[in-house]
Short mmCIF file of C-alpha atoms in Angstrom, two decimals:
data_model
loop_
_atom_site.label_atom_id
_atom_site.label_comp_id
_atom_site.label_asym_id
_atom_site.label_seq_id
_atom_site.Cartn_x
_atom_site.Cartn_y
_atom_site.Cartn_z
CA UNK A 1 26.31 42.35 5.15
CA UNK A 2 24.14 41.71 8.23
CA UNK A 3 21.25 40.86 5.86
CA UNK A 4 23.31 38.12 4.21
CA UNK A 5 24.38 36.75 7.62
CA UNK A 6 20.73 36.71 8.78
CA UNK A 7 19.68 34.94 5.57
CA UNK A 8 22.39 32.25 6.06
CA UNK A 9 21.45 31.79 9.71
CA UNK A 10 17.72 31.55 8.86
CA UNK A 11 18.47 29.01 6.11
CA UNK A 12 20.51 26.91 8.55
CA UNK A 13 17.67 27.09 11.08
CA UNK A 14 15.15 26.04 8.43
CA UNK A 15 17.31 23.11 7.28
CA UNK A 16 17.83 21.95 10.85
CA UNK A 17 14.10 22.24 11.51
CA UNK A 18 13.31 20.15 8.41
CA UNK A 19 15.89 17.48 9.34
CA UNK A 20 14.71 17.31 12.95
CA UNK A 21 10.94 17.33 12.44
CA UNK A 22 10.15 16.02 8.94
CA UNK A 23 8.85 12.46 8.81
CA UNK A 24 9.11 9.61 6.30
CA UNK A 25 6.15 7.36 5.53
CA UNK A 26 7.35 3.77 5.08
CA UNK A 27 6.04 0.22 4.86
CA UNK A 28 7.30 -3.35 4.68
CA UNK A 29 6.01 -6.88 5.09
CA UNK A 30 7.46 -10.37 5.26
CA UNK A 31 5.88 -13.80 5.34
CA UNK A 32 7.89 -16.06 7.63
CA UNK A 33 7.24 -18.28 10.63
CA UNK A 34 7.09 -16.24 13.85
CA UNK A 35 7.62 -18.51 16.83
CA UNK A 36 6.68 -16.01 19.57
CA UNK A 37 4.29 -13.28 18.39
CA UNK A 38 3.92 -11.73 21.87
CA UNK A 39 7.68 -11.38 22.23
CA UNK A 40 7.89 -9.71 18.81
CA UNK A 41 5.04 -7.35 19.69
CA UNK A 42 6.63 -6.31 22.99
CA UNK A 43 10.02 -5.68 21.38
CA UNK A 44 8.52 -3.64 18.54
CA UNK A 45 6.33 -1.71 20.98
CA UNK A 46 9.29 -0.74 23.16
CA UNK A 47 11.62 0.23 20.30
CA UNK A 48 9.03 1.99 18.12
CA UNK A 49 7.85 4.10 21.06
CA UNK A 50 11.46 4.99 21.86
CA UNK A 51 11.92 6.33 18.29
CA UNK A 52 8.50 8.03 18.27
CA UNK A 53 7.24 5.89 15.36
CA UNK A 54 3.54 6.12 14.52
CA UNK A 55 1.71 3.50 12.50
CA UNK A 56 -0.25 0.28 12.19
CA UNK A 57 1.66 -2.98 12.69
CA UNK A 58 0.17 -6.44 12.30
CA UNK A 59 1.98 -9.52 13.62
CA UNK A 60 0.92 -13.11 13.16
CA UNK A 61 2.45 -16.59 13.13
CA UNK A 62 2.85 -16.13 9.36
CA UNK A 63 4.83 -12.88 9.47
CA UNK A 64 4.70 -9.13 9.94
CA UNK A 65 3.11 -6.18 8.10
CA UNK A 66 4.20 -2.62 8.93
CA UNK A 67 2.76 0.70 7.72
CA UNK A 68 4.20 3.65 9.63
CA UNK A 69 6.10 6.92 9.68
CA UNK A 70 9.24 8.03 11.48
CA UNK A 71 11.30 11.18 11.95
CA UNK A 72 13.70 11.38 9.03
CA UNK A 73 16.75 11.57 11.32
CA UNK A 74 15.86 8.17 12.88
CA UNK A 75 15.10 6.26 9.65
CA UNK A 76 18.55 4.67 9.14
CA UNK A 77 18.73 3.71 12.81
CA UNK A 78 15.32 2.04 12.62
CA UNK A 79 16.26 0.22 9.40
CA UNK A 80 19.39 -1.27 11.01
CA UNK A 81 17.31 -2.40 13.99
CA UNK A 82 14.82 -4.20 11.71
CA UNK A 83 17.65 -5.86 9.75
CA UNK A 84 19.15 -7.27 12.96
CA UNK A 85 15.82 -8.12 14.63
CA UNK A 86 15.44 -11.48 12.89
CA UNK A 87 17.41 -13.29 10.19
CA UNK A 88 14.23 -13.31 8.06
CA UNK A 89 14.12 -9.49 8.15
CA UNK A 90 17.77 -8.98 7.21
CA UNK A 91 17.98 -6.59 4.23
CA UNK A 92 14.17 -6.61 3.90
CA UNK A 93 12.83 -4.32 1.17
CA UNK A 94 11.31 -1.19 2.75
CA UNK A 95 8.96 0.95 0.68
CA UNK A 96 9.30 4.71 1.10
CA UNK A 97 6.04 6.67 0.75
CA UNK A 98 5.43 8.56 -2.47
CA UNK A 99 4.00 11.48 -0.49
CA UNK A 100 6.03 12.44 2.58
CA UNK A 101 4.60 15.94 2.94
CA UNK A 102 1.54 14.54 4.70
CA UNK A 103 1.80 12.36 7.80
CA UNK A 104 0.20 8.93 7.47
CA UNK A 105 -0.43 8.05 11.17
CA UNK A 106 -0.52 9.98 14.45
CA UNK A 107 -0.33 7.13 16.96
CA UNK A 108 1.12 3.62 17.21
CA UNK A 109 -1.06 0.50 17.05
CA UNK A 110 0.40 -3.01 17.15
CA UNK A 111 -2.01 -5.91 16.80
CA UNK A 112 -1.59 -9.69 16.86
CA UNK A 113 -3.71 -11.29 14.15
CA UNK A 114 -4.45 -14.80 12.97
CA UNK A 115 -3.54 -13.83 9.38
CA UNK A 116 -1.75 -10.79 7.95
CA UNK A 117 -4.46 -10.59 5.30
CA UNK A 118 -7.79 -12.38 5.86
CA UNK A 119 -7.82 -15.03 3.14
CA UNK A 120 -9.58 -18.12 4.60
CA UNK A 121 -6.82 -20.34 3.18
CA UNK A 122 -5.41 -23.30 5.09
CA UNK A 123 -1.84 -22.98 3.84
CA UNK A 124 1.15 -23.20 6.15
CA UNK A 125 4.59 -21.96 5.11
CA UNK A 126 3.43 -21.28 1.53
CA UNK A 127 6.37 -18.88 1.11
CA UNK A 128 8.81 -21.81 1.27
CA UNK A 129 7.20 -23.76 -1.55
CA UNK A 130 6.93 -21.15 -4.29
CA UNK A 131 9.68 -19.40 -6.21
CA UNK A 132 8.42 -15.86 -6.87
CA UNK A 133 8.98 -13.89 -10.05
CA UNK A 134 9.39 -10.16 -9.41
CA UNK A 135 9.44 -7.38 -12.02
CA UNK A 136 11.29 -4.08 -11.77
CA UNK A 137 9.92 -0.87 -13.34
CA UNK A 138 11.67 -1.38 -16.71
CA UNK A 139 10.20 -4.87 -17.05
CA UNK A 140 6.75 -3.63 -16.03
CA UNK A 141 6.81 -0.94 -18.73
CA UNK A 142 7.99 -3.51 -21.28
CA UNK A 143 5.14 -5.88 -20.39
CA UNK A 144 2.61 -3.04 -20.53
CA UNK A 145 3.44 -2.72 -24.25
CA UNK A 146 2.91 -6.44 -24.84
CA UNK A 147 -0.74 -7.10 -25.78
CA UNK A 148 -0.51 -10.78 -24.78
CA UNK A 149 0.40 -9.97 -21.15
CA UNK A 150 -2.55 -9.83 -18.73
CA UNK A 151 -2.35 -7.23 -15.92
CA UNK A 152 -4.58 -7.83 -12.89
CA UNK A 153 -5.10 -5.29 -10.10
CA UNK A 154 -5.76 -7.32 -6.94
CA UNK A 155 -6.77 -4.40 -4.72
CA UNK A 156 -10.33 -3.49 -3.74
CA UNK A 157 -12.42 -1.90 -6.48
CA UNK A 158 -12.58 1.48 -4.71
CA UNK A 159 -8.75 1.54 -4.75
CA UNK A 160 -8.63 0.63 -8.45
CA UNK A 161 -11.27 3.24 -9.24
CA UNK A 162 -9.03 6.28 -8.60
CA UNK A 163 -5.79 4.87 -10.01
CA UNK A 164 -4.45 1.91 -12.00
CA UNK A 165 -2.38 0.85 -14.99
CA UNK A 166 -4.27 1.51 -18.23
CA UNK A 167 -4.58 -2.13 -19.32
CA UNK A 168 -5.13 -3.54 -15.82
CA UNK A 169 -8.26 -5.55 -15.01
CA UNK A 170 -10.04 -5.27 -11.66
CA UNK A 171 -11.65 -8.42 -10.25
CA UNK A 172 -14.66 -6.98 -8.42
CA UNK A 173 -15.16 -8.63 -5.03
CA UNK A 174 -16.51 -7.59 -1.64
CA UNK A 175 -13.73 -9.33 0.32
CA UNK A 176 -10.20 -10.57 -0.32
CA UNK A 177 -11.44 -14.14 0.25
CA UNK A 178 -13.97 -13.73 -2.57
CA UNK A 179 -11.34 -12.11 -4.76
CA UNK A 180 -9.05 -15.13 -4.47
CA UNK A 181 -11.84 -17.37 -5.81
CA UNK A 182 -12.84 -14.92 -8.55
CA UNK A 183 -9.26 -14.39 -9.78
CA UNK A 184 -8.74 -18.15 -10.20
CA UNK A 185 -12.02 -18.40 -12.17
CA UNK A 186 -11.09 -15.43 -14.37
CA UNK A 187 -7.60 -16.64 -15.37
CA UNK A 188 -8.67 -20.16 -16.40
CA UNK A 189 -8.63 -19.10 -20.05
CA UNK A 190 -5.16 -17.55 -19.80
CA UNK A 191 -3.02 -20.62 -19.02
CA UNK A 192 -0.58 -19.76 -21.82
CA UNK A 193 -0.37 -16.04 -21.11
CA UNK A 194 2.02 -14.16 -18.89
CA UNK A 195 0.08 -12.65 -15.98
CA UNK A 196 1.25 -9.64 -13.96
CA UNK A 197 -0.46 -8.99 -10.64
CA UNK A 198 -0.01 -5.96 -8.41
CA UNK A 199 -1.35 -4.23 -5.30
CA UNK A 200 -0.30 -1.24 -3.18
CA UNK A 201 2.87 -2.67 -1.61
CA UNK A 202 2.83 -6.34 -2.63
CA UNK A 203 1.45 -8.21 0.38
CA UNK A 204 -1.76 -9.44 -1.27
CA UNK A 205 0.09 -10.57 -4.37
CA UNK A 206 2.20 -13.09 -2.44
CA UNK A 207 -0.73 -15.41 -1.74
CA UNK A 208 -2.54 -14.81 -5.02
CA UNK A 209 0.64 -15.62 -6.99
CA UNK A 210 1.10 -18.79 -4.96
CA UNK A 211 -2.52 -19.80 -5.57
CA UNK A 212 -2.27 -19.13 -9.31
CA UNK A 213 0.86 -21.27 -9.47
CA UNK A 214 -0.94 -24.03 -7.52
CA UNK A 215 -3.69 -24.03 -10.16
CA UNK A 216 -1.22 -24.47 -13.00
CA UNK A 217 -0.33 -20.92 -14.04
CA UNK A 218 3.46 -20.94 -14.32
CA UNK A 219 3.95 -17.48 -15.86
CA UNK A 220 2.79 -15.31 -12.96
CA UNK A 221 4.77 -12.15 -12.13
CA UNK A 222 4.57 -9.69 -9.25
CA UNK A 223 5.58 -6.02 -9.36
CA UNK A 224 8.38 -5.66 -6.84
CA UNK A 225 7.20 -3.42 -4.01
CA UNK A 226 3.76 -3.04 -5.62
CA UNK A 227 2.65 0.36 -6.92
CA UNK A 228 4.82 2.22 -4.41
CA UNK A 229 7.92 0.20 -5.32
CA UNK A 230 7.24 0.62 -9.04
CA UNK A 231 6.91 4.44 -8.87
CA UNK A 232 10.00 4.79 -6.67
CA UNK A 233 11.98 2.60 -9.08
CA UNK A 234 10.79 4.65 -12.08
CA UNK A 235 11.93 7.84 -10.36
CA UNK A 236 15.27 6.24 -9.51
CA UNK A 237 15.82 5.04 -13.10
CA UNK A 238 14.31 8.23 -14.59
CA UNK A 239 11.89 6.35 -16.83
CA UNK A 240 8.20 7.09 -17.63
CA UNK A 241 5.65 6.26 -14.91
CA UNK A 242 2.79 4.36 -16.54
CA UNK A 243 0.51 4.21 -13.49
CA UNK A 244 -2.41 6.63 -13.90
CA UNK A 245 -4.20 8.63 -11.20
CA UNK A 246 -3.89 8.20 -7.46
CA UNK A 247 -2.64 5.42 -5.23
CA UNK A 248 -5.20 4.74 -2.47
CA UNK A 249 -3.64 4.31 0.98
CA UNK A 250 -5.21 3.15 4.27
CA UNK A 251 -4.13 6.04 6.46
CA UNK A 252 -4.95 9.70 7.13
CA UNK A 253 -3.76 10.75 3.66
CA UNK A 254 -6.24 8.44 1.81
CA UNK A 255 -4.21 8.72 -1.39
CA UNK A 256 -0.87 9.58 -2.98
CA UNK A 257 -1.03 11.49 -6.27
CA UNK A 258 0.98 9.79 -9.02
CA UNK A 259 -0.37 11.48 -12.16
CA UNK A 260 -2.84 14.26 -12.96
CA UNK A 261 -5.21 11.80 -14.66
CA UNK A 262 -8.68 11.68 -13.09
CA UNK A 263 -10.19 8.24 -13.75
CA UNK A 264 -13.34 8.32 -11.64
CA UNK A 265 -16.56 10.30 -11.25
CA UNK A 266 -18.51 12.07 -8.55
CA UNK A 267 -21.04 9.80 -6.82
CA UNK A 268 -23.70 12.53 -7.03
CA UNK A 269 -23.27 14.54 -10.26
CA UNK A 270 -21.05 12.15 -12.27
CA UNK A 271 -18.44 14.85 -13.06
CA UNK A 272 -14.78 13.85 -13.13
CA UNK A 273 -13.49 13.63 -9.57
CA UNK A 274 -11.30 11.38 -7.43
CA UNK A 275 -11.71 12.83 -3.93
CA UNK A 276 -12.87 10.20 -1.45
CA UNK A 277 -14.87 11.18 1.63
CA UNK A 278 -16.79 9.27 4.29
CA UNK A 279 -20.45 10.20 4.67
CA UNK A 280 -20.83 12.54 7.67
CA UNK A 281 -23.79 10.48 8.88
CA UNK A 282 -22.08 8.07 11.31
CA UNK A 283 -24.77 5.45 10.79
CA UNK A 284 -23.98 5.43 7.06
CA UNK A 285 -20.22 6.23 6.90
CA UNK A 286 -20.17 5.36 3.19
CA UNK A 287 -16.81 5.85 1.47
CA UNK A 288 -17.61 7.63 -1.79
CA UNK A 289 -16.23 10.06 -4.36
CA UNK A 290 -17.54 13.61 -4.14
CA UNK A 291 -16.50 16.61 -6.23
CA UNK A 292 -15.91 20.01 -4.58
CA UNK A 293 -19.22 21.43 -5.88
CA UNK A 294 -21.28 18.57 -4.46
CA UNK A 295 -19.29 18.74 -1.24
CA UNK A 296 -20.62 22.28 -0.76
CA UNK A 297 -24.17 21.31 -1.69
CA UNK A 298 -24.34 18.08 0.34
CA UNK A 299 -21.80 19.13 3.03
CA UNK A 300 -19.95 15.79 2.73
CA UNK A 301 -23.11 13.69 3.10
CA UNK A 302 -23.76 11.02 0.46
CA UNK A 303 -27.45 11.97 0.09
CA UNK A 304 -30.13 14.42 1.27
CA UNK A 305 -31.61 11.56 3.29
CA UNK A 306 -28.37 11.16 5.28
CA UNK A 307 -28.15 14.94 5.72
CA UNK A 308 -31.72 15.13 7.14
CA UNK A 309 -31.30 12.02 9.34
CA UNK A 310 -28.14 13.40 10.88
#
């Protein structure tokens, strides 16, 4: 009998420990006019520190972009605070991380920026002049089966490399500014087609969709919540997840595994691999894919030259 009592007590302790110390990775963004960016920063700083939130927050005159994690027990409280913070943030869509076993950030950084995403565009209040078309997971899966629909992945190529939708096209560019130009050039021949664009959480798509519309493309769709929103919606609706591989994330995790498909190859031996590492030579710091075998041989350096120089 005492064994059963001990088991029950241990289980309660474990559940309480999980509820008190487990964290949720979350993200959200919103384009809207921010009158006083310093005031917003100070308020966020005070409240986020109070709730022990870790993450990277960007604030600009054109809105806010948040990528962070919080203790599970404080998530609802934080959400209500955000909803009431500003009328533009009321009922804002908040993405929950696909992988909450690993912590995304370990400290809080809040920065004021000129733009949420560096785009080199001189557009003010673009979000007021364009009616967006969002797709849920069912609609995305339906469009994936339609050969006439063009899917464009608007993330960086190294993100696309380890995970994407099967029919998605990557517009190779070194910067987001270049990508905007290259996307517009690429879609010139698809004026009559439906075009679906997507990124990790949706923030890049907002401006690209607006720009496409400006250049005469009236059938442009965005995946609601980006890749993260799509996968969460698939799980909620219990429908097949069509995204293959891993979702690259800009935090300590580096990726979230969505499927077992390995789409990329080792930088050194060309074997199937999708593990990103940064070259151990600080002067190089190249982000590259390295399989476990090569990691042992090269000790996480991208080349023998970098290994010797270090």
